[in-house]
PDB file of C-alpha atoms in Angstrom:
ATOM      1  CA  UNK A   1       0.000   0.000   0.000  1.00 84.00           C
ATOM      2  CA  UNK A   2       3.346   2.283   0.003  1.00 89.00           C
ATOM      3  CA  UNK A   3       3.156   4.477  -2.913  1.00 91.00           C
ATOM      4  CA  UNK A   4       7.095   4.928  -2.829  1.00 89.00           C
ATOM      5  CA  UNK A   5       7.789   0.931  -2.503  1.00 87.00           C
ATOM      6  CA  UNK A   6       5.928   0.999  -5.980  1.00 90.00           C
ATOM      7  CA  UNK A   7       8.034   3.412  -7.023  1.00 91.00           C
ATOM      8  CA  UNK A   8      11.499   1.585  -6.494  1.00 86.00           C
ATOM      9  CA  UNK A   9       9.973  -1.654  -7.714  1.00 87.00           C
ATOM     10  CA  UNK A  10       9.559   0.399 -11.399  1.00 91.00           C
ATOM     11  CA  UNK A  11      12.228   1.449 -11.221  1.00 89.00           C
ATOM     12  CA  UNK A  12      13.950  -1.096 -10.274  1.00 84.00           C
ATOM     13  CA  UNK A  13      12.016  -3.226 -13.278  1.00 85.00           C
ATOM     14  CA  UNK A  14      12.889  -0.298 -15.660  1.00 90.00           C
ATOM     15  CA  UNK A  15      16.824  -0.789 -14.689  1.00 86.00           C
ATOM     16  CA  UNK A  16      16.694  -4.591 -15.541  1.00 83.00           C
ATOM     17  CA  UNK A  17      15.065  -3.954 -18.792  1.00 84.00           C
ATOM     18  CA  UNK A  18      17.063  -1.293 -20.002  1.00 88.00           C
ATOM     19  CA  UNK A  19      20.223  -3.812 -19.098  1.00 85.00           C
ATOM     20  CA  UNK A  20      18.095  -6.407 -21.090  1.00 85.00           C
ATOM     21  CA  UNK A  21      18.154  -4.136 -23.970  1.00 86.00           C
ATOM     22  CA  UNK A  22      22.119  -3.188 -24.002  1.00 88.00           C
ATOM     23  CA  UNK A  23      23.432  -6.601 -24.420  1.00 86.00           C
ATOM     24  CA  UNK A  24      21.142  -6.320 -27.821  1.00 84.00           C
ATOM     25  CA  UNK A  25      23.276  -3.502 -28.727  1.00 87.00           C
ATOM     26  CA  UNK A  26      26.353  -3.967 -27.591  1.00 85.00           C
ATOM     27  CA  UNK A  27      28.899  -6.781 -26.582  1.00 87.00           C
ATOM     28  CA  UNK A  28      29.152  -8.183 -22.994  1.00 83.00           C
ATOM     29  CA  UNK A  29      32.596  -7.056 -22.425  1.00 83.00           C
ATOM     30  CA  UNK A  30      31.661  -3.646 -22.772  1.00 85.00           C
ATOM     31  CA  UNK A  31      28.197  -3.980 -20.760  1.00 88.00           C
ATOM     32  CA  UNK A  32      28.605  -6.267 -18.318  1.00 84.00           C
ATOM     33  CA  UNK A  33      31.627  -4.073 -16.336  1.00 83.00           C
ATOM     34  CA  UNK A  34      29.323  -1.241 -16.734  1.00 83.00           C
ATOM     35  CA  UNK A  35      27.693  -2.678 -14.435  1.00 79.00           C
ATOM     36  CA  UNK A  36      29.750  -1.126 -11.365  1.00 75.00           C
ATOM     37  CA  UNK A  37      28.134   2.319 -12.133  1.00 80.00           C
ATOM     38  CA  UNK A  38      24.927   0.807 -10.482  1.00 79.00           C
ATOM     39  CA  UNK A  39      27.223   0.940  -6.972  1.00 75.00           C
ATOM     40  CA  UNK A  40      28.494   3.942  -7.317  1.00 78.00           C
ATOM     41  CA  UNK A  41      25.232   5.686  -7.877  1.00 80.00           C
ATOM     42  CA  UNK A  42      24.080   3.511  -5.119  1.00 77.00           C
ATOM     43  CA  UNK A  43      26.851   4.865  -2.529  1.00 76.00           C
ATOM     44  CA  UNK A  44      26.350   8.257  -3.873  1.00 79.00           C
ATOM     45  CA  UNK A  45      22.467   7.959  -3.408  1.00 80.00           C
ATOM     46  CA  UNK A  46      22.974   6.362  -0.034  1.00 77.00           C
ATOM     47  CA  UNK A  47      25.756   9.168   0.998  1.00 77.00           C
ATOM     48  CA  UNK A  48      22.694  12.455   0.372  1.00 82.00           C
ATOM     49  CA  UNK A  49      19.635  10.192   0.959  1.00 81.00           C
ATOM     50  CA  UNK A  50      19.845   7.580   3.953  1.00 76.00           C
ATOM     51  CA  UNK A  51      23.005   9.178   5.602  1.00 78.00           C
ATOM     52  CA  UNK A  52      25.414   6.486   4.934  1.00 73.00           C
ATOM     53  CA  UNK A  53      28.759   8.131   5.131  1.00 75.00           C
ATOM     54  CA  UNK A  54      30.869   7.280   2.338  1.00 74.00           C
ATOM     55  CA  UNK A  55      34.507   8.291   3.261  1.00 77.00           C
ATOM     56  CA  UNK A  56      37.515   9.009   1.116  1.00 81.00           C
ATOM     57  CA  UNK A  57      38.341   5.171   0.653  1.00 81.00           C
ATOM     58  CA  UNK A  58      34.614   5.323  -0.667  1.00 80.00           C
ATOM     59  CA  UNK A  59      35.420   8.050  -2.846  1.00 83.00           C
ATOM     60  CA  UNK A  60      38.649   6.625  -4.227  1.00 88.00           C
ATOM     61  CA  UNK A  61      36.659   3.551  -4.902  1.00 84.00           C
ATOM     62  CA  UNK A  62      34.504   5.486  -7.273  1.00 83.00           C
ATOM     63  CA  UNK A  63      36.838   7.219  -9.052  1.00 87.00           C
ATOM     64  CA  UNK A  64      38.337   4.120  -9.765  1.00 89.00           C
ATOM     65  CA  UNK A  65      35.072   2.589 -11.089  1.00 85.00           C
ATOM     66  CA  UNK A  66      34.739   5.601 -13.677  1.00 85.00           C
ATOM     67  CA  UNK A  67      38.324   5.927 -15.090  1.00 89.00           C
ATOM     68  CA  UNK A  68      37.935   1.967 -15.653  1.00 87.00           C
ATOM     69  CA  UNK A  69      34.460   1.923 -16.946  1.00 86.00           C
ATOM     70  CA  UNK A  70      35.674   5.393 -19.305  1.00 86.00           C
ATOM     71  CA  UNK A  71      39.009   2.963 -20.325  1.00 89.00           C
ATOM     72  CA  UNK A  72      36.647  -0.205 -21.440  1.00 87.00           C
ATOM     73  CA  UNK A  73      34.288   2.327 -23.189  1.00 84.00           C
ATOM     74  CA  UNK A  74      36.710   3.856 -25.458  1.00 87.00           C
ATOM     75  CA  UNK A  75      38.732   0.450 -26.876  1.00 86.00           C
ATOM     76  CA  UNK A  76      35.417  -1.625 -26.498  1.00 81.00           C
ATOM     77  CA  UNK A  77      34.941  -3.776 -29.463  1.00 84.00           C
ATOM     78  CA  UNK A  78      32.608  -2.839 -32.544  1.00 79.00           C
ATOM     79  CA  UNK A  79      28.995  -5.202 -31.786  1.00 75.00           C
ATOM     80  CA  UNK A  80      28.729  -7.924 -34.666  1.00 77.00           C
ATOM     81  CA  UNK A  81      26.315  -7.180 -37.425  1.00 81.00           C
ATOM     82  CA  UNK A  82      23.545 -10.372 -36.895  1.00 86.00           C
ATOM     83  CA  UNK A  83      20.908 -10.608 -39.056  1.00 85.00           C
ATOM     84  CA  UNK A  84      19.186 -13.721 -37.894  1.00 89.00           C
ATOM     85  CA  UNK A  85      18.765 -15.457 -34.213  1.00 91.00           C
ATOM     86  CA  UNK A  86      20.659 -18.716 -36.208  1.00 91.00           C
ATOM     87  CA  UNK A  87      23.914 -16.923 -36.323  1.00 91.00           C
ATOM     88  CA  UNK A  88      24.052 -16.741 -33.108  1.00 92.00           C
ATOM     89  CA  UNK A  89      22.544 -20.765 -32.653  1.00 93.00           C
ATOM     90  CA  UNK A  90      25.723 -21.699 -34.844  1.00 93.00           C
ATOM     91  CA  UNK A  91      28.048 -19.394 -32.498  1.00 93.00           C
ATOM     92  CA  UNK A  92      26.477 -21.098 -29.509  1.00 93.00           C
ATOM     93  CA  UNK A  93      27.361 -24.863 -31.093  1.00 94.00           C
ATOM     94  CA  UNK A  94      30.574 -24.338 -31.832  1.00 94.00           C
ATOM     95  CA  UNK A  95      33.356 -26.574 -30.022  1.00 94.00           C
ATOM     96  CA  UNK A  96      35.171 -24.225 -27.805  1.00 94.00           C
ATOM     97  CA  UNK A  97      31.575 -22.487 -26.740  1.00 95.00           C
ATOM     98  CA  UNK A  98      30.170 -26.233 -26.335  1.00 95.00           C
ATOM     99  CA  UNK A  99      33.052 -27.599 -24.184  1.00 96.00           C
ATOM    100  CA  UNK A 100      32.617 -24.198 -21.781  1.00 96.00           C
ATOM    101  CA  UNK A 101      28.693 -24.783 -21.323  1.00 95.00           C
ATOM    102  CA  UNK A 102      29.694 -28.163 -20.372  1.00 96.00           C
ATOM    103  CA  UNK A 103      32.513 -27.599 -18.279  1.00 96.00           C
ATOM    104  CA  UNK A 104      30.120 -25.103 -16.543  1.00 95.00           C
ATOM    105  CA  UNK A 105      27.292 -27.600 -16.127  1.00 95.00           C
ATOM    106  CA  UNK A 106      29.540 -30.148 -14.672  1.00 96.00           C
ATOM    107  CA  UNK A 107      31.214 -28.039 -11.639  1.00 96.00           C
ATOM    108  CA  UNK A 108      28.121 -26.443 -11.265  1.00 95.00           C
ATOM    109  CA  UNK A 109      26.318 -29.601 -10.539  1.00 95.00           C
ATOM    110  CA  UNK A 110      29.387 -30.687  -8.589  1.00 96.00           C
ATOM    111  CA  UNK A 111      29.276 -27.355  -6.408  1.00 95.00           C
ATOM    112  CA  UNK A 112      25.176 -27.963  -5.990  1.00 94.00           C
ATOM    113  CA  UNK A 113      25.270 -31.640  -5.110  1.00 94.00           C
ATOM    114  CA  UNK A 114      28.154 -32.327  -3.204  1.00 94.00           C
ATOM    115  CA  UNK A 115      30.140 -28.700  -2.248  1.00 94.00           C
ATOM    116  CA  UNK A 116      26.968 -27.059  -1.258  1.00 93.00           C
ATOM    117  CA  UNK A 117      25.719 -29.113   1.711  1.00 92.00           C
ATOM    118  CA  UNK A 118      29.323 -29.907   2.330  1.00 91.00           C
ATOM    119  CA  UNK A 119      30.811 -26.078   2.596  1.00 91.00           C
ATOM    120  CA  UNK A 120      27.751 -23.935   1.910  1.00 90.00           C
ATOM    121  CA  UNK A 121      27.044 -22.391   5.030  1.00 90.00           C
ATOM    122  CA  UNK A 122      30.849 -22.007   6.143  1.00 89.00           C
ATOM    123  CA  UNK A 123      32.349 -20.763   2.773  1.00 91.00           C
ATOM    124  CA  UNK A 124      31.121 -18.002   0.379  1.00 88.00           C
ATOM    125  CA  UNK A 125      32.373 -18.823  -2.472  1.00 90.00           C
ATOM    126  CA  UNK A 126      30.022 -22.223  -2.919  1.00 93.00           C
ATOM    127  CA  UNK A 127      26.726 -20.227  -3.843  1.00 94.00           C
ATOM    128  CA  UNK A 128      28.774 -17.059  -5.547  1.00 92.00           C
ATOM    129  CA  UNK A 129      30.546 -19.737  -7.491  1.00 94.00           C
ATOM    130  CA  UNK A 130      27.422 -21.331  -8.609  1.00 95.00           C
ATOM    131  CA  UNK A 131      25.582 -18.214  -9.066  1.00 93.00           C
ATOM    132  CA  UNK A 132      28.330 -16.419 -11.319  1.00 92.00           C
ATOM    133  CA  UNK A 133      28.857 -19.946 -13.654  1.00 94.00           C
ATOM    134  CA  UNK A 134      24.654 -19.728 -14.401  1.00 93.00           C
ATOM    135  CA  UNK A 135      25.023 -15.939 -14.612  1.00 90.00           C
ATOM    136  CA  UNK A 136      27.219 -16.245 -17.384  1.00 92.00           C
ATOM    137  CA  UNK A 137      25.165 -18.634 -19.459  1.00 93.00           C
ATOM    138  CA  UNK A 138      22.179 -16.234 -18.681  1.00 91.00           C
ATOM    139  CA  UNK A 139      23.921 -13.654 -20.460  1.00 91.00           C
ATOM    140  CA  UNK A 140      24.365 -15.507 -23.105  1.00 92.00           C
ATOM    141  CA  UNK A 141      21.167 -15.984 -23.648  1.00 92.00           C
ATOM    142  CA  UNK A 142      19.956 -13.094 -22.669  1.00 92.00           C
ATOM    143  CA  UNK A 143      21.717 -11.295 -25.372  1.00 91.00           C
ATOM    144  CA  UNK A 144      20.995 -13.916 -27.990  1.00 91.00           C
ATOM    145  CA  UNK A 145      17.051 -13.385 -26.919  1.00 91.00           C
ATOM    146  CA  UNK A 146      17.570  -9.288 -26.836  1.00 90.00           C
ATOM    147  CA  UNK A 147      18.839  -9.676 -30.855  1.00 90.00           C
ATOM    148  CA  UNK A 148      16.221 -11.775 -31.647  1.00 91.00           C
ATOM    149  CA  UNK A 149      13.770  -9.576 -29.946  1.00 90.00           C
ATOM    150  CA  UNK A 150      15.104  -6.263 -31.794  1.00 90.00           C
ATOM    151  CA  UNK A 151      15.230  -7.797 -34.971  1.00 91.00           C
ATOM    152  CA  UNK A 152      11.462  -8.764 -34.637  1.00 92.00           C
ATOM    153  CA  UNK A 153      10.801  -5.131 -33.851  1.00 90.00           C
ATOM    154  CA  UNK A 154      12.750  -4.135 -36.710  1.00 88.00           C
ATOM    155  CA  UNK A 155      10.496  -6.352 -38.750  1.00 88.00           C
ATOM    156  CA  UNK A 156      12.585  -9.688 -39.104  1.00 89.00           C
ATOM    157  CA  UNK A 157      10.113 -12.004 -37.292  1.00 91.00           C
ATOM    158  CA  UNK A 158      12.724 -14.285 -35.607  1.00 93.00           C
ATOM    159  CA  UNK A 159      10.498 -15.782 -32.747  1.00 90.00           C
ATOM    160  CA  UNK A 160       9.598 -18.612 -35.562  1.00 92.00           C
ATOM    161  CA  UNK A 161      12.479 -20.220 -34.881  1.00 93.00           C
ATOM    162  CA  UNK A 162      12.479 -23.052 -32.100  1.00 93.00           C
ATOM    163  CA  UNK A 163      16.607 -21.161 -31.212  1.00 92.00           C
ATOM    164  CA  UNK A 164      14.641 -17.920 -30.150  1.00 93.00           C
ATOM    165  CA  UNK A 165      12.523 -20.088 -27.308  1.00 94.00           C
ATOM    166  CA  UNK A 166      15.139 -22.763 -26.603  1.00 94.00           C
ATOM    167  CA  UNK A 167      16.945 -19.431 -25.672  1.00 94.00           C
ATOM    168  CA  UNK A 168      14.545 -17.853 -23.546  1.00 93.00           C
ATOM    169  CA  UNK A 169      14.059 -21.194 -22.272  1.00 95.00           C
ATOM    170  CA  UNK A 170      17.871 -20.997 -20.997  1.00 94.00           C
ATOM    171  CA  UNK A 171      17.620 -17.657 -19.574  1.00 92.00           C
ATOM    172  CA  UNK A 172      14.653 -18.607 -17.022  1.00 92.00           C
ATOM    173  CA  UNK A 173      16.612 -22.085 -16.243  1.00 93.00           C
ATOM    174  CA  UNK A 174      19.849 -19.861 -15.545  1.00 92.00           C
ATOM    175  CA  UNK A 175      18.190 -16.633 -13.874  1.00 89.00           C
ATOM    176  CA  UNK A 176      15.619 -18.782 -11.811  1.00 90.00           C
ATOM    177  CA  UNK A 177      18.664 -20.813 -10.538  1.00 92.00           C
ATOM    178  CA  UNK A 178      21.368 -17.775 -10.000  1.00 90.00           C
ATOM    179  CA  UNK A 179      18.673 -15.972  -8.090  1.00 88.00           C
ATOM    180  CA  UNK A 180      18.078 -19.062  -5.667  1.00 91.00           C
ATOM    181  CA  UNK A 181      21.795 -18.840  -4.692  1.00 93.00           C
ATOM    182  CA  UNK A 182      22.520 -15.424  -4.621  1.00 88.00           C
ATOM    183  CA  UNK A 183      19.710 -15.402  -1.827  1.00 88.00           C
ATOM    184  CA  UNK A 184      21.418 -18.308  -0.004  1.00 91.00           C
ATOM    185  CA  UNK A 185      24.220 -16.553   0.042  1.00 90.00           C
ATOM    186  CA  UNK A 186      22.645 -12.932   1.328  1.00 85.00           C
ATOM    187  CA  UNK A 187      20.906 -15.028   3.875  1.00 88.00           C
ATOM    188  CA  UNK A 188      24.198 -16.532   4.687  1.00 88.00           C
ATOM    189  CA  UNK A 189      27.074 -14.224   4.834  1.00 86.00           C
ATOM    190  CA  UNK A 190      27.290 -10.414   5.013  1.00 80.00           C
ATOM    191  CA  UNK A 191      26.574  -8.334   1.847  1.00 73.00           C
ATOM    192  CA  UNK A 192      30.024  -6.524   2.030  1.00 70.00           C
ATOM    193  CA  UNK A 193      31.730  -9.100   1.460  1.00 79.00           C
ATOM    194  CA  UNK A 194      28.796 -11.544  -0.834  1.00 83.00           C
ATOM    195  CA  UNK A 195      28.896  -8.520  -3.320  1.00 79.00           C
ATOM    196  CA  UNK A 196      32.384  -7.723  -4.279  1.00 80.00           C
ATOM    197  CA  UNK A 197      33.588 -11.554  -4.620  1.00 83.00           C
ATOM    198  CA  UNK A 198      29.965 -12.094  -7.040  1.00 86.00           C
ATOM    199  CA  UNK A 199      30.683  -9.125  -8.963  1.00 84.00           C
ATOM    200  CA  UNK A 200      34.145  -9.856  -9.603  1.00 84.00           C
ATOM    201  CA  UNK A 201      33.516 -13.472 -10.648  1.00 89.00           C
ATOM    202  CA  UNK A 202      30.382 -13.287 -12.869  1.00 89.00           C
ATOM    203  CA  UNK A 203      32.063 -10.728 -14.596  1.00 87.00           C
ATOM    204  CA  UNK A 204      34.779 -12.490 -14.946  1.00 88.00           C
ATOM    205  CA  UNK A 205      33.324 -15.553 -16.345  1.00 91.00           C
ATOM    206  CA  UNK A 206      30.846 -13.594 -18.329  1.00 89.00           C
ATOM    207  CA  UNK A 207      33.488 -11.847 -20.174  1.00 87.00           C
ATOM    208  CA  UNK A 208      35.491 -14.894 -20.924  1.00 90.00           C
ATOM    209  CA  UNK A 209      32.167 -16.631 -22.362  1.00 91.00           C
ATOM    210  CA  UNK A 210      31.589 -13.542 -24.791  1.00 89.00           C
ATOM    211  CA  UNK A 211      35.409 -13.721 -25.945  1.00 89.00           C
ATOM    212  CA  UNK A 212      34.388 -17.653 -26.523  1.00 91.00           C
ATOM    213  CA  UNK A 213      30.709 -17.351 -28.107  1.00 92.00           C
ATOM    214  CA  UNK A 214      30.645 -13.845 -30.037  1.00 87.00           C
ATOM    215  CA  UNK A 215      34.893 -13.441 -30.303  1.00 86.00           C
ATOM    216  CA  UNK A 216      34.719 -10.160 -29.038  1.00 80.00           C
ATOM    217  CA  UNK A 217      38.285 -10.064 -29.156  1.00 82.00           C
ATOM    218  CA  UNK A 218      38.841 -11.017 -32.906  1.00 81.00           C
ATOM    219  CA  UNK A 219      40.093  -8.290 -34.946  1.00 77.00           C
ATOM    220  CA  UNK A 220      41.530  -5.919 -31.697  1.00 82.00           C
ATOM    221  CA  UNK A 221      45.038  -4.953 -31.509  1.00 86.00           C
ATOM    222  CA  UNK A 222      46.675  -6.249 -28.741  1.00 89.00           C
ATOM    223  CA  UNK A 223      47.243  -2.707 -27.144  1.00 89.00           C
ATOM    224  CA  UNK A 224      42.831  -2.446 -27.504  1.00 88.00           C
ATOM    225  CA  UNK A 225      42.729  -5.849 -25.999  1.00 89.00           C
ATOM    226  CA  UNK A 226      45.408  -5.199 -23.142  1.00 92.00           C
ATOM    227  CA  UNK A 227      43.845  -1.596 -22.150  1.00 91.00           C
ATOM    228  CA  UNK A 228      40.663  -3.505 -21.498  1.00 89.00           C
ATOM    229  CA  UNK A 229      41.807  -6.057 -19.521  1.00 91.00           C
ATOM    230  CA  UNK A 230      43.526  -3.136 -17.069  1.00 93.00           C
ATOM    231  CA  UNK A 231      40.599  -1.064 -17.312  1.00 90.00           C
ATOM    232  CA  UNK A 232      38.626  -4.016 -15.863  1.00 89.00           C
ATOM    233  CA  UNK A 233      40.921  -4.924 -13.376  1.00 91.00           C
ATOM    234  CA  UNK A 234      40.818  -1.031 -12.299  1.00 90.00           C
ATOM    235  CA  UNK A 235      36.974  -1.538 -12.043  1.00 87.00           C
ATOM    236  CA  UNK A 236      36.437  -4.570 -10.464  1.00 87.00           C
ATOM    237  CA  UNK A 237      39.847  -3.139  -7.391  1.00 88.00           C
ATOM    238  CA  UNK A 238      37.382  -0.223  -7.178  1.00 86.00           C
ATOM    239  CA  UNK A 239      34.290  -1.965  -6.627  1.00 83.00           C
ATOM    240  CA  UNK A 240      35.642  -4.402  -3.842  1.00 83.00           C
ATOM    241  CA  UNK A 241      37.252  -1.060  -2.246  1.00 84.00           C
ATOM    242  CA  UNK A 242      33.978   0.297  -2.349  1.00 79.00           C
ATOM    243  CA  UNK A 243      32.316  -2.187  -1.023  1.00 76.00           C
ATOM    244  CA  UNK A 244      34.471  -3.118   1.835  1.00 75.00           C
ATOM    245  CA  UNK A 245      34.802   0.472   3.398  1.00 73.00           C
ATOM    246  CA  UNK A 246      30.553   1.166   2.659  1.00 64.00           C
ATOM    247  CA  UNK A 247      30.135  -0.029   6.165  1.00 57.00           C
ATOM    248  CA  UNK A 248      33.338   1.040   8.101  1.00 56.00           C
ATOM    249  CA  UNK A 249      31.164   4.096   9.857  1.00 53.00           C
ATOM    250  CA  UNK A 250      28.957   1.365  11.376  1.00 54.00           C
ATOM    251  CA  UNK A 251      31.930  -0.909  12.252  1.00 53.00           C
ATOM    252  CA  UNK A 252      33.638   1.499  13.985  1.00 56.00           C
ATOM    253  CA  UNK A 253      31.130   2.938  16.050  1.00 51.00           C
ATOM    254  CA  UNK A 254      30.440  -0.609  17.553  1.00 49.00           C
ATOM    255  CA  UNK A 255      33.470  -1.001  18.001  1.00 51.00           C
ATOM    256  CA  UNK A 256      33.725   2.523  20.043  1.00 46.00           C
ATOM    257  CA  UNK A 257      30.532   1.125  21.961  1.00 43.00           C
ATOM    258  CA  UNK A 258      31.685  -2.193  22.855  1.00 45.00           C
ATOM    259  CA  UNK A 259      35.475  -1.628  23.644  1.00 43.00           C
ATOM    260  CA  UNK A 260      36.668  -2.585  26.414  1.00 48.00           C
ATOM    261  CA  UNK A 261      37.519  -0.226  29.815  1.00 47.00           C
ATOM    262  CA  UNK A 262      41.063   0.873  30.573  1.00 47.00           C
ATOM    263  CA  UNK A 263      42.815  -1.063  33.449  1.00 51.00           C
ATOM    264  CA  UNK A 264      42.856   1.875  35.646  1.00 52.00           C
ATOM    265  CA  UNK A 265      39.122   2.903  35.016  1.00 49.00           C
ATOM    266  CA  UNK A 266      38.169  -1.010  35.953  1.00 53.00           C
ATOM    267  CA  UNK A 267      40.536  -0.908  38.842  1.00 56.00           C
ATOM    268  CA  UNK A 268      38.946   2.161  39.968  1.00 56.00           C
ATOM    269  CA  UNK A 269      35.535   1.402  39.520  1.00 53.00           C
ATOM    270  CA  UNK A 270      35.566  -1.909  41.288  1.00 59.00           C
ATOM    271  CA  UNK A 271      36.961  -0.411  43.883  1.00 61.00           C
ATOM    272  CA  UNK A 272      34.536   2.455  44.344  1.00 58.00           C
ATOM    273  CA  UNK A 273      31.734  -0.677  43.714  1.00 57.00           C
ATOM    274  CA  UNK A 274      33.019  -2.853  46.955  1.00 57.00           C
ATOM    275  CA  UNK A 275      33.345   0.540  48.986  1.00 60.00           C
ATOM    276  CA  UNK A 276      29.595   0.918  48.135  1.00 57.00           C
ATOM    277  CA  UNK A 277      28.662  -2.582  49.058  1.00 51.00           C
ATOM    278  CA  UNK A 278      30.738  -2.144  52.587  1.00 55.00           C
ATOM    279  CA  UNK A 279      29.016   0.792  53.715  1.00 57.00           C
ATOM    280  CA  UNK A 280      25.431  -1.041  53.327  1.00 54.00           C
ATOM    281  CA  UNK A 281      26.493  -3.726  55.140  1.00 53.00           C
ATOM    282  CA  UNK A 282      26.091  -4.112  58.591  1.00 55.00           C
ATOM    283  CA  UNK A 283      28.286  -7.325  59.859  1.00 58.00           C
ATOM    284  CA  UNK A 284      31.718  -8.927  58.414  1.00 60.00           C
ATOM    285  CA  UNK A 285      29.785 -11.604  57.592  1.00 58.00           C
ATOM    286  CA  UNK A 286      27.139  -9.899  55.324  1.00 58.00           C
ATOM    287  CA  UNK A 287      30.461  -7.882  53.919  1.00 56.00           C
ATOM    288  CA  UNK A 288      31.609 -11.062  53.013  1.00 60.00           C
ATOM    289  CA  UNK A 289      28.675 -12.675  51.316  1.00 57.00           C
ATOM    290  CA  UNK A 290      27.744  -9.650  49.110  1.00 56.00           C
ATOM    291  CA  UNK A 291      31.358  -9.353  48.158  1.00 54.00           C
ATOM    292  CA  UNK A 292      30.782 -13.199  47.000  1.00 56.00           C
ATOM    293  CA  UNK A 293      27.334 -12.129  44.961  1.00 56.00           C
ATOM    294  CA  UNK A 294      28.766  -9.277  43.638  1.00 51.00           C
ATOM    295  CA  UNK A 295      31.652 -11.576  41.791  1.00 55.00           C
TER     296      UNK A 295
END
């Protein structure tokens, strides 16, 4: 009944489609780090709105975030001209894409059947591990299902084709699945540190299936292909810096609150405590037995 709750849940809907639609225009290794400008408008947001500090580590964090995001913009690769939802089916059955997909079903069922109720509760990187492989599929899909979407709109019906639903099949199998674990592993283990090691390894993975699938890389100069790589690695530092000093305000002040007294203030206290409990006593012996309680 919260007029406002409605309001982030559009918006929130309107963010995921609008990331729906880049991968339709663009490659994955340009999109997918893009992703960290979500966090820092997040902090920023966060910083003016709910009066979350964000301190100069923050802030450094940021920066770093934009001059990598502005370094992968600028020697991103040119998107591939498709023209038909089975260009992409042939990309997706080619040997080096086929022998990823199944080296990512096999530790992923690995990870969910024997790892997960093994190590799952005790170590993070079970259910980011397992959510990051699927993610990386899902995007996969989800870009091949974008194309095929635009190029319906464009007036190339493509949703004739049993590729166009096998992929959207894919993408709810994948997403349904990467959701389930990246909730197990919120419930499970604090979202400072969940966030940075998820972020880092789906987009990890999810870069090195687009160099696989769509050969992003193909036709770059090694200097296009190295900036990227640093530009990435200057993203993803800045994101994990961001995201491990977004709660040092709160850390510190329970620390502040629950540090323990000085020697001489607990000497001097205790003292001043039995001095109290003498002068309401009336008898050694009661002396004696409230000095026992009070220990």
């Amino acid at each position: 009944m919260e007029p406002l709750w409605w309001v982030g849940m559009i918006t929130m809907i309107v963010g995921e489609v609008a990331n729906f639609v880049a991968y339709a225009f663009a490659p994955a290794v340009l999109v997918t780090p893009l992703g960290a400008l979500r966090i820092i408008v997040s902090a920023v947001l966060a910083h003016f709105i709910l009066n979350e500090r964000l301190h100069a580590l923050g802030v450094l964090g940021c920066v770093m975030c934009i001059a990598g995001s502005v370094v992968i913009v600028i020697h991103a690769p040119q998107e591939q001209e498709i023209t038909s939802v089975r260009e992409i089916w042939n990309m997706a059955t080619q040997p080096a894409f086929l022998l990823y997909v199944a080296s990512v079903i096999v530790i992923v069922f690995v990870l969910v059947f024997y790892f997960s109720p093994l190590y799952g509760q005790s170590n993070v990187l079970i259910y980011t591990a397992i959510c990051s492989l699927m993610g990386s599929l899902s995007v996969m899909s989800v870009k091949a299902l974008g194309t095929s979407l635009k190029l319906t709109f464009e007036g190339t019906n493509q949703l004739i084709y049993p590729e166009t639903w096998f992929f959207m099949l894919v993408v709810a199998t994948c997403v349904l699945t990467q959701m389930n674990y990246l909730n197990k592993a919120f419930d499970t283990f604090n979202t400072a540190i969940v966030s940075p090691i998820y972020y880092v390894m789906f987009t990890t993975l999810t870069i090195l299936a687009s160099i696989i699938m769509f050969k992003d890389w193909s036709g770059q100069s090694p200097g296009s292909i190295i900036s990227e790589i640093c530009g990435l690695i200057v993203v993803l530092s800045g994101t994990i810096l961001l995201h491990v000093t977004k709660d040092y305000e709160r850390i510190r002040q329970s620390r502040s609150v629950y540090a323990p007294l000085s020697p001489s203030l607990t000497t001097r206290l205790n003292g001043e405590l039995l001095k109290h409990v003498d002068d309401e006593s009336n008898s050694d012996e009661e002396k004696a037995l409230r000095r026992q309680e009070m220990y």
